[in-house]
Amino acid sequence: PSDTLGKLDALEVLSLRSNRITVDLPPDVGSIPSLHSLYLQHNNLSGIIPTSLSSSLTFLDLSYNTFDGEIPMKVQNLTQLTALLLQNNSLSGPIPNLELPRLRHLNLSNNNLSGPIPPSLQKFPVNSFLGNAFLCGFPLEPCPGTAPSPSPSPVSPPSPSKTKRSLWKKI
């Protein structure tokens, strides 16, 4: 019920995973000041990803739901985040350039995301992005119209000492 969870101001971990929840989360969940882990995976939550999440969150798992829309830029404000798991939803649009210094685990696979993978997220493995047909860029296939990175020339110029030797041989 509304105005219940928000009153639990010392709550650090909220796990409501695998409960077939279909209603929106009460808005006061985002304002719990000490909340650092939110597990909502394997439910039937839909709509957009909530933007009013506690800045103290370190672990956010919204995977295996039916969230749609874009990944909100406000996720950028979750600077303590070490894990962001959004796989198996219906998220669409581009991935924002999330510069989250502590982020170690990212999974955006099996959504409808599109466009290039932002530079700040290219350090994550390919399986963090699979199942997004219109997503491109490292570590996936290059985006259309982008030149592949130049490869080093296979023929190196002769060293000065070899040039001098061959010159003396000719003389």
Short mmCIF file of N, CA, C and O in Angstrom, two decimals, residues 9 23 28-29 53 68 94 109 114 135 140 155 158:
data_model
loop_
_atom_site.label_atom_id
_atom_site.label_comp_id
_atom_site.label_asym_id
_atom_site.label_seq_id
_atom_site.Cartn_x
_atom_site.Cartn_y
_atom_site.Cartn_z
N ASP A 9 12.50 3.99 7.09
CA ASP A 9 13.67 4.79 6.73
C ASP A 9 15.01 4.12 7.00
O ASP A 9 16.05 4.62 6.57
N VAL A 23 1.36 -4.18 -10.31
CA VAL A 23 1.08 -2.76 -10.06
C VAL A 23 2.38 -1.98 -9.98
O VAL A 23 3.45 -2.55 -9.77
N ASP A 28 6.86 6.23 -2.87
CA ASP A 28 7.70 6.50 -1.69
C ASP A 28 8.88 5.53 -1.57
O ASP A 28 9.80 5.77 -0.80
N VAL A 29 8.90 4.44 -2.38
CA VAL A 29 10.03 3.50 -2.34
C VAL A 29 11.32 4.21 -2.74
O VAL A 29 12.36 4.00 -2.15
N LEU A 53 14.61 7.31 -7.78
CA LEU A 53 15.27 6.26 -7.02
C LEU A 53 16.31 6.88 -6.11
O LEU A 53 16.95 7.88 -6.45
N ASP A 68 9.04 -0.56 -20.43
CA ASP A 68 9.26 -0.07 -21.79
C ASP A 68 9.74 1.37 -21.73
O ASP A 68 10.03 1.89 -20.67
N PRO A 94 17.96 4.80 -27.56
CA PRO A 94 19.41 4.72 -27.36
C PRO A 94 19.77 4.49 -25.89
O PRO A 94 18.97 4.77 -25.00
N SER A 109 20.75 -6.83 -22.07
CA SER A 109 20.41 -7.76 -23.14
C SER A 109 18.91 -7.99 -23.26
O SER A 109 18.15 -7.79 -22.33
N SER A 114 18.59 0.60 -29.36
CA SER A 114 19.13 0.88 -30.69
C SER A 114 20.22 1.94 -30.62
O SER A 114 20.36 2.64 -29.63
N LEU A 135 21.26 -2.45 -31.98
CA LEU A 135 22.35 -1.89 -31.19
C LEU A 135 23.66 -2.20 -31.89
O LEU A 135 23.82 -3.28 -32.47
N LEU A 140 29.93 -4.98 -29.85
CA LEU A 140 29.15 -5.63 -30.90
C LEU A 140 29.74 -5.24 -32.27
O LEU A 140 30.83 -4.69 -32.34
N VAL A 155 53.84 -3.80 -43.59
CA VAL A 155 55.21 -3.59 -44.06
C VAL A 155 55.79 -2.42 -43.29
O VAL A 155 55.26 -1.33 -43.32
N PRO A 158 62.30 0.15 -43.79
CA PRO A 158 63.59 -0.44 -43.41
C PRO A 158 64.28 0.44 -42.37
O PRO A 158 64.15 1.65 -42.38
#
